[in-house]
Coordinates of C-alpha atoms in Angstrom, one line a residue:
M266 CA 112.7 229.7 93.5
T267 CA 115.0 227.2 91.8
A268 CA 116.4 227.5 88.4
S269 CA 114.4 224.5 87.2
E270 CA 111.1 226.4 87.7
D271 CA 109.6 228.7 85.1
T272 CA 111.4 231.9 86.3
P273 CA 115.2 231.6 86.0
R274 CA 117.0 232.1 89.3
I275 CA 119.6 234.6 88.0
V276 CA 118.9 237.0 85.2
V277 CA 121.4 239.4 83.8
L278 CA 119.5 242.4 82.3
T279 CA 121.2 245.3 80.4
G280 CA 119.4 248.6 80.1
G281 CA 117.5 247.8 83.3
T282 CA 117.4 251.2 85.0
S283 CA 114.8 252.9 82.8
G284 CA 111.9 252.1 80.4
I285 CA 110.8 248.6 79.8
G286 CA 114.0 247.2 81.3
R287 CA 113.2 248.8 84.7
I288 CA 109.7 247.5 84.7
A289 CA 110.9 244.0 83.6
A290 CA 113.6 243.9 86.3
S291 CA 110.9 244.6 89.0
D292 CA 108.5 242.1 87.5
L293 CA 111.2 239.3 87.3
A294 CA 112.3 240.0 90.9
A295 CA 108.6 239.9 92.0
Q296 CA 108.5 236.4 90.6
G297 CA 111.5 235.4 92.7
A298 CA 114.5 235.9 90.4
T299 CA 117.8 237.5 91.3
V300 CA 118.2 240.2 88.6
A301 CA 121.6 241.7 87.9
V302 CA 120.7 245.0 86.3
I303 CA 123.3 246.7 84.1
G304 CA 123.1 250.5 83.6
R305 CA 125.1 253.6 83.2
D306 CA 123.4 255.8 85.8
R307 CA 124.3 254.8 89.4
T308 CA 121.6 256.9 91.0
R309 CA 118.9 255.2 88.9
G310 CA 120.4 251.8 89.7
E311 CA 120.6 252.4 93.4
T312 CA 117.0 253.7 93.4
L313 CA 115.8 250.6 91.6
V314 CA 117.6 248.4 94.2
A315 CA 116.1 250.3 97.1
D316 CA 112.6 250.1 95.6
A317 CA 113.0 246.3 95.3
T318 CA 113.3 245.5 99.0
A319 CA 109.7 244.3 99.3
L320 CA 109.9 241.9 96.3
D321 CA 110.3 238.2 96.5
G322 CA 113.5 238.2 94.5
D323 CA 116.5 240.4 94.5
I324 CA 117.8 243.3 92.3
R325 CA 121.5 244.0 92.2
F326 CA 123.0 246.9 90.2
H327 CA 126.2 246.8 88.2
Q328 CA 127.3 250.1 86.6
A329 CA 128.7 249.9 83.1
D330 CA 128.8 251.9 79.9
L331 CA 128.5 249.3 77.1
A332 CA 129.9 251.6 74.5
T333 CA 133.5 250.5 75.1
Q334 CA 134.8 247.0 74.7
A335 CA 137.1 247.3 77.7
T336 CA 134.1 248.0 79.9
V337 CA 132.1 245.1 78.4
R338 CA 135.0 242.8 79.2
S339 CA 135.4 244.2 82.7
L340 CA 131.7 243.7 83.2
G341 CA 131.9 240.1 82.0
A342 CA 134.7 239.4 84.5
E343 CA 132.7 241.1 87.3
L344 CA 129.6 239.1 86.6
R345 CA 131.6 235.8 86.4
D346 CA 133.1 236.6 89.7
T347 CA 129.7 237.5 91.3
Y348 CA 127.5 234.7 89.9
D349 CA 128.4 231.1 89.6
R350 CA 125.5 230.6 87.1
I351 CA 123.4 232.8 84.7
D352 CA 120.0 231.4 83.8
A353 CA 119.1 234.2 81.4
L354 CA 121.1 236.9 79.7
V355 CA 118.9 239.7 78.4
H356 CA 120.4 242.3 76.0
N357 CA 118.0 245.2 76.4
A358 CA 120.3 248.2 76.4
G359 CA 120.1 250.4 73.3
L360 CA 120.5 253.9 72.0
S361 CA 120.1 256.0 68.9
S362 CA 122.9 258.6 68.4
R363 CA 121.9 261.9 66.9
N364 CA 125.2 262.4 65.1
R365 CA 127.8 260.0 64.0
T366 CA 129.9 259.5 67.0
E367 CA 132.8 257.1 67.5
T368 CA 133.6 255.2 70.7
E369 CA 137.0 254.9 72.3
D370 CA 137.5 251.9 70.1
G371 CA 136.9 253.9 66.9
L372 CA 133.5 252.3 66.2
E373 CA 130.2 254.0 65.4
L374 CA 128.3 254.4 68.7
T375 CA 124.9 253.0 67.8
F376 CA 126.3 249.9 66.2
A377 CA 128.8 249.5 69.1
V378 CA 126.1 249.6 71.8
N379 CA 123.2 247.8 70.1
Q380 CA 125.1 245.1 68.3
L381 CA 128.8 244.7 69.3
A382 CA 128.1 244.9 73.1
P383 CA 125.6 242.0 73.1
Y384 CA 127.9 240.0 70.8
L385 CA 130.9 240.4 73.1
L386 CA 129.0 240.1 76.4
T387 CA 127.4 236.9 75.3
Y388 CA 130.9 235.6 74.4
E389 CA 132.2 236.6 77.9
L390 CA 129.3 234.9 79.7
L391 CA 128.8 231.8 77.6
D392 CA 130.4 229.5 80.2
R393 CA 128.0 230.7 82.9
L394 CA 125.1 230.0 80.5
R395 CA 126.4 226.6 79.8
I396 CA 126.7 225.8 83.5
S397 CA 123.1 226.9 84.0
A398 CA 121.6 225.0 81.0
P399 CA 118.8 224.9 80.2
S400 CA 119.3 228.7 79.9
R401 CA 118.4 231.5 77.6
V402 CA 119.6 234.5 75.7
V403 CA 117.0 237.2 75.0
V404 CA 117.5 240.2 72.8
T405 CA 115.4 243.3 72.5
A406 CA 115.1 244.0 68.7
S407 CA 112.6 246.2 66.7
D408 CA 110.4 245.9 63.7
I409 CA 112.1 249.0 62.4
H410 CA 114.8 246.5 61.2
R411 CA 112.6 245.9 58.1
R412 CA 113.6 249.3 56.6
A413 CA 117.3 248.5 56.9
T414 CA 120.0 246.7 55.0
L415 CA 123.4 245.4 55.9
D416 CA 125.8 247.3 53.8
F417 CA 129.1 245.5 54.6
D418 CA 131.0 248.0 52.5
D419 CA 130.0 250.8 55.0
L420 CA 128.4 249.0 57.9
Q421 CA 129.1 251.8 60.3
F422 CA 127.8 254.7 58.1
T423 CA 131.1 256.4 57.5
N424 CA 129.3 258.1 54.7
D425 CA 125.8 259.7 54.8
Y426 CA 125.0 259.0 58.4
D427 CA 121.3 259.0 59.3
S428 CA 120.4 258.3 62.9
L429 CA 117.2 256.4 62.2
Q430 CA 118.8 254.3 59.5
A431 CA 121.8 253.6 61.8
Y432 CA 119.4 252.5 64.5
A433 CA 117.4 250.4 62.1
R434 CA 120.6 248.7 60.8
S435 CA 121.7 248.0 64.4
K436 CA 118.4 246.2 65.1
L437 CA 118.7 244.3 61.9
A438 CA 122.1 243.2 63.1
T439 CA 120.8 242.1 66.5
I440 CA 118.2 239.9 64.9
A441 CA 120.7 238.3 62.5
F442 CA 123.1 237.8 65.5
T443 CA 120.3 236.1 67.5
L444 CA 119.4 233.7 64.7
E445 CA 123.0 232.9 64.1
L446 CA 123.7 232.3 67.8
A447 CA 120.6 230.0 68.0
D448 CA 122.0 227.9 65.2
R449 CA 125.4 227.7 66.7
L450 CA 124.0 226.8 70.1
D451 CA 121.8 224.0 68.6
N452 CA 121.6 221.0 70.9
T453 CA 123.2 222.8 73.9
E454 CA 120.1 223.5 75.9
I455 CA 120.7 227.3 75.5
T456 CA 118.0 229.1 73.5
A457 CA 118.4 232.4 71.8
N458 CA 115.3 234.5 70.9
C459 CA 114.6 238.1 70.2
F460 CA 111.5 240.3 70.3
H461 CA 109.9 243.5 69.1
P462 CA 108.7 245.5 72.3
G463 CA 106.4 247.6 70.2
F464 CA 106.6 251.3 69.6
V465 CA 107.0 252.8 73.1
P466 CA 106.9 256.6 72.8
S467 CA 107.7 257.2 76.4
T468 CA 111.1 255.5 76.2
N469 CA 114.4 257.5 76.5
L470 CA 115.8 255.5 73.6
F471 CA 115.7 258.4 71.2
R472 CA 116.9 261.1 73.6
D473 CA 119.9 261.8 71.5
S474 CA 118.1 261.7 68.1
P475 CA 117.5 264.7 65.9
I476 CA 114.8 267.1 67.1
W477 CA 112.5 266.1 64.2
T478 CA 112.6 262.5 65.4
R479 CA 111.9 263.5 69.0
I480 CA 109.0 265.7 67.9
M481 CA 107.5 262.8 65.8
I482 CA 107.7 260.5 68.8
R483 CA 106.1 263.0 71.1
A484 CA 103.3 263.5 68.7
A485 CA 102.8 259.7 68.3
A486 CA 102.6 259.4 72.1
I487 CA 99.3 261.4 72.2
I488 CA 97.6 259.6 69.3
P489 CA 95.5 256.7 70.6
G490 CA 96.4 253.3 69.2
I491 CA 99.8 254.2 67.9
G492 CA 102.1 253.4 70.7
T493 CA 102.7 250.5 73.1
T494 CA 102.9 251.0 76.8
P495 CA 106.1 250.3 78.6
Q496 CA 104.3 247.7 80.7
E497 CA 103.4 245.8 77.5
G498 CA 106.9 246.0 76.2
A499 CA 108.2 244.7 79.6
R500 CA 105.6 241.9 79.5
R501 CA 107.0 240.7 76.2
L502 CA 110.5 240.7 77.5
C503 CA 109.5 238.8 80.6
K504 CA 107.6 236.2 78.6
L505 CA 110.8 235.3 76.6
V506 CA 112.7 235.0 79.9
T507 CA 110.1 232.9 81.8
A508 CA 107.6 231.2 79.5
P509 CA 108.3 227.5 79.2
E510 CA 107.9 227.5 75.4
F511 CA 110.8 229.8 75.0
G512 CA 113.0 227.3 76.9
E513 CA 112.5 225.0 74.0
Q514 CA 111.9 227.3 71.0
T515 CA 115.1 229.0 69.7
G516 CA 116.0 231.3 66.8
T517 CA 112.6 233.0 67.1
Y518 CA 111.6 236.6 66.4
V519 CA 108.5 237.5 68.5
T520 CA 106.1 240.5 68.1
G521 CA 102.8 241.3 69.8
N522 CA 101.2 238.7 67.5
G523 CA 103.7 235.9 68.5
P524 CA 106.5 234.3 66.6
T525 CA 106.9 236.2 63.3
S526 CA 109.3 236.0 60.3
P527 CA 111.9 238.8 60.4
S528 CA 113.1 240.5 57.2
K529 CA 114.9 238.4 54.6
A530 CA 118.0 240.4 55.3
A531 CA 117.9 239.3 58.9
A532 CA 117.2 235.7 58.2
D533 CA 119.7 235.3 55.3
P534 CA 122.4 232.7 56.2
E535 CA 125.1 234.5 54.3
N536 CA 124.3 237.8 56.0
R537 CA 124.3 236.2 59.4
E538 CA 127.6 234.4 58.9
R539 CA 129.3 237.5 57.5
L540 CA 128.0 239.7 60.3
W541 CA 129.2 237.1 62.8
R542 CA 132.7 237.1 61.4
T543 CA 132.7 240.9 61.0
S544 CA 131.6 241.4 64.6
A545 CA 134.3 239.0 65.8
D546 CA 136.9 241.1 64.0
L547 CA 135.6 244.3 65.4
V548 CA 135.8 243.1 69.0
G549 CA 139.0 241.2 68.5
I550 CA 138.0 237.6 69.1
E551 CA 138.0 234.4 66.9
S552 CA 134.8 233.9 65.0
D553 CA 134.6 230.1 65.6
W554 CA 132.7 230.4 68.8
P555 CA 130.7 229.1 70.5

């Protein structure tokens, strides 16, 4: 399958060893794509590769913990060395930390993985996306962002940390990042879109959350009509990677009902610009990219 067809030839997918990412990786490979799956767990990654032998495409595993900036930069170099083009970069990895934890870089863990890692990895791989244009950036967001605000005076919850609020803020940040990226990439043949996968109770996303959160999610999993299946979440991801319309539409937030307006906080130009500059400062790059 060539890169000009509906399914991109090379897809980089973070968070691809479990949940909707694992299903999406197999589905994209079944459509003929080469999928570079990024994950922390080598055993899961190698199992995924072994299971993909009968697919039309190819799944390759790259081990990386996206919590640290040195690892993200090393991953970027590894992917640049391995692939001479990237047709779609999918930021799907995410977590919700139970307690406020700082990374080796001194940053709050949930914000570092969910927002700063996609920001930095996009920066690291932008040249490969340009070479492959028309190409795409796809970000897994969440409708929980609607309950969050961007408090730039305490963006990383130094005070009064709450795991669900920290997760919601990180997803608000990912949407604001995606919309700002789309504007900055205007007229470059690189689209940037994000989506809400639905509430997927079976995900491991909240494995580190407080026990009351995990109990609530387990309860929701047995109530008909509350949750979304992992297969549906993966379908939404794959649609943004493969559907022709998302090779043209950019700066779009998509839910199960199609393109939807995100919260005012996510769409606000001043919020987006300030978050962009703050993220650049936190990862140690200039903010005038791309």
